């Protein structure tokens, strides 16, 4: 089983009023002072508000990391 680490939720407004959540994971870029991330998964349909997209992304993060199963 793959171990996930350093995962964050972000929200993109791809068009006015269309917000998509995105789970991103830090990747090791040895020798770089910058933080680098890759997309893990994202919303397939937009939400009408930033806060709704963020909430749905946070729920997906909990499912992805098994937080719901662990309490």
Coordinates of C-alpha atoms in Angstrom, one line a residue:
X1 CA 0.0 0.0 0.0
X2 CA 1.3 3.4 -0.9
X3 CA 2.0 5.8 2.0
X4 CA 0.7 9.3 1.5
X5 CA 2.3 12.3 3.1
X6 CA 2.4 16.1 3.0
X7 CA -1.0 16.4 1.4
X8 CA -2.9 19.6 1.1
X9 CA -6.2 20.8 -0.3
X10 CA -6.4 23.8 -2.6
X11 CA -9.2 25.4 -4.5
X12 CA -8.9 26.7 -8.1
X13 CA -11.4 29.1 -9.7
X14 CA -11.0 28.0 -13.3
X15 CA -13.7 30.3 -14.6
X16 CA -15.7 33.0 -12.8
X17 CA -17.9 31.3 -10.2
X18 CA -16.6 27.7 -10.9
X19 CA -14.5 26.4 -8.0
X20 CA -12.7 23.0 -8.1
X21 CA -11.0 21.4 -5.1
X22 CA -7.6 19.7 -5.7
X23 CA -5.6 17.4 -3.5
X24 CA -1.9 18.0 -3.9
X25 CA 1.1 16.0 -2.5
X26 CA 4.6 17.3 -1.8
X27 CA 7.3 15.8 -3.9
X28 CA 11.0 15.6 -2.9
X29 CA 13.0 18.0 -5.1
X30 CA 16.5 17.5 -3.6
X31 CA 18.6 20.6 -3.8
X32 CA 15.7 23.0 -4.2
X33 CA 14.5 25.5 -1.6
X34 CA 11.1 25.7 -3.2
X35 CA 8.2 23.4 -2.3
X36 CA 7.0 21.3 -5.2
X37 CA 3.6 19.5 -5.4
X38 CA 1.9 17.1 -7.8
X39 CA -1.8 16.7 -8.2
X40 CA -3.3 13.6 -6.6
X41 CA -7.0 14.0 -7.5
X42 CA -9.5 16.7 -8.1
X43 CA -13.1 17.5 -8.4
X44 CA -14.9 16.5 -11.6
X45 CA -17.5 19.2 -11.4
X46 CA -17.4 22.8 -10.2
X47 CA -18.9 24.3 -7.1
X48 CA -20.5 27.7 -6.9
X49 CA -18.5 28.9 -4.0
X50 CA -14.9 28.6 -2.7
X51 CA -16.0 27.5 0.7
X52 CA -18.1 24.6 -0.7
X53 CA -15.3 23.4 -2.9
X54 CA -12.9 23.6 0.1
X55 CA -15.3 21.7 2.3
X56 CA -15.7 18.9 -0.3
X57 CA -11.9 18.8 -0.8
X58 CA -11.4 18.5 3.0
X59 CA -13.8 15.6 3.1
X60 CA -12.0 13.9 0.2
X61 CA -8.7 14.4 2.1
X62 CA -10.2 12.7 5.1
X63 CA -11.3 9.7 3.0
X64 CA -7.9 9.6 1.2
X65 CA -5.9 9.5 4.4
X66 CA -8.2 7.2 6.3
X67 CA -9.0 9.9 8.8
X68 CA -12.7 8.9 8.9
X69 CA -11.8 5.3 9.8
X70 CA -9.4 6.4 12.6
X71 CA -11.8 8.9 14.2

